[in-house]
CSV table of C-alpha atoms in Angstrom, one decimal:
chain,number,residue,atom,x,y,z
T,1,UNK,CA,100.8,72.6,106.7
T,2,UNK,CA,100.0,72.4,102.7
T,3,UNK,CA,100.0,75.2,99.9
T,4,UNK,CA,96.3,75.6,98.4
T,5,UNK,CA,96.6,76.4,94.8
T,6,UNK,CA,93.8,79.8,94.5
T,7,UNK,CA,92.9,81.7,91.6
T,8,UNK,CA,94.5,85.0,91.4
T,9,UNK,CA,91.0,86.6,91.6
T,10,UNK,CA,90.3,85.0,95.0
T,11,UNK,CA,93.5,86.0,96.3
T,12,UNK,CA,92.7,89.4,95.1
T,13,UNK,CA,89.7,88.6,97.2
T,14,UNK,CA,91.6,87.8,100.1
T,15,UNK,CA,93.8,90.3,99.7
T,16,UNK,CA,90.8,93.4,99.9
T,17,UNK,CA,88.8,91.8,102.7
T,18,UNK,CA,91.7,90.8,105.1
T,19,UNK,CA,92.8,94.5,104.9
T,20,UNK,CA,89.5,95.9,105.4
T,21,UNK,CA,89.7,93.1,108.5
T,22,UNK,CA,92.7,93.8,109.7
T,23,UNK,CA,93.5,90.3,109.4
T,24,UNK,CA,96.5,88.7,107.4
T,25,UNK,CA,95.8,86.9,104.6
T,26,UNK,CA,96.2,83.3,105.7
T,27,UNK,CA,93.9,84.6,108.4
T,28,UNK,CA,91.3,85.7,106.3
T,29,UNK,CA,91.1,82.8,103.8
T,30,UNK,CA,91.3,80.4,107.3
T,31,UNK,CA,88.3,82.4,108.5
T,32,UNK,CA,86.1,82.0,105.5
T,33,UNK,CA,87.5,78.0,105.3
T,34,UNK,CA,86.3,77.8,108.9
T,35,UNK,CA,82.6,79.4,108.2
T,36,UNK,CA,82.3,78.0,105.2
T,37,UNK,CA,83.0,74.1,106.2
T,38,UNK,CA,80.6,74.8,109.1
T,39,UNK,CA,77.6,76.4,106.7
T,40,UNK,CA,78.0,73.3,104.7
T,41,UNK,CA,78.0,70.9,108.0
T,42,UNK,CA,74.7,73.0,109.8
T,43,UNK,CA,73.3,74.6,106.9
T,44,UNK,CA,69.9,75.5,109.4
T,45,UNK,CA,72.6,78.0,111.0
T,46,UNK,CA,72.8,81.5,109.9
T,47,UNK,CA,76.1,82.8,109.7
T,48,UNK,CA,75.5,85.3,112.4
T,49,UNK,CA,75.2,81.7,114.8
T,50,UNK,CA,78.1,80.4,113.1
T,51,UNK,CA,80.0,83.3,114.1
T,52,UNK,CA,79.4,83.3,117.5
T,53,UNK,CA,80.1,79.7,117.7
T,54,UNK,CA,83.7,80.9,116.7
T,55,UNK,CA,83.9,83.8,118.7
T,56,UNK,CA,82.9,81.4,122.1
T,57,UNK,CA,85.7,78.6,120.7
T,58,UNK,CA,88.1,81.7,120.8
T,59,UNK,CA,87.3,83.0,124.1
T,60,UNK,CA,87.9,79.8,125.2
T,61,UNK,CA,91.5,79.3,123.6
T,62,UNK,CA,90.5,76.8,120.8
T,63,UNK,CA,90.1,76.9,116.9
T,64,UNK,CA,90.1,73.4,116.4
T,65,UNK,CA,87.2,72.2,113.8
T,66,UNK,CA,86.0,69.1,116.0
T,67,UNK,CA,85.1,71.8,119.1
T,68,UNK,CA,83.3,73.9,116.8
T,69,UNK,CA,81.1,71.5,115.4
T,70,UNK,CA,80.4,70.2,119.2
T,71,UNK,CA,79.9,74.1,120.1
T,72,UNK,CA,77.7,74.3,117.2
T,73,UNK,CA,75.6,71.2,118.1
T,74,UNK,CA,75.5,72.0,121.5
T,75,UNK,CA,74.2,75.9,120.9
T,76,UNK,CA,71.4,73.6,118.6
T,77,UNK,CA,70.0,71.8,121.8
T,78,UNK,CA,69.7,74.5,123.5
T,79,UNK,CA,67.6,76.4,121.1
């Protein structure tokens, strides 16, 4: 585990939209590390995919970034 230098503004960011999420903040900036790195990997996704990639990986017990993008590949295929 690492400390990520942020602006204040993003934190302020963070701050608003985990609360409105009830989600901590480490949660929050996680979650928009996690949609973000996919959007860049799959940018034909739309979030809304990208999301329920997650949502399935979390069902399932797992967060890791390796299962996502074979989750993500995997919805692809199938249409």
């Amino acid at each position: 585990m690492g400390i990520v230098k942020i602006s204040d503004l993003m934190h302020e960011n963070l701050r608003i939209a985990s609360q409105a999420m009830s989600r901590s903040v480490n949660a929050q900036a996680e979650h928009w590390m996690k949609l973000g790195m996919l959007a860049e990997l799959n940018p034909q996704l739309s979030q809304h995919q990208l999301a329920q990639a997650l949502v399935r990986l979390e069902l399932e017990g797992s967060a890791d970034i390796r299962q996502v993008l074979q989750t993500v590949t995997q919805q692809e295929t199938r249409g």
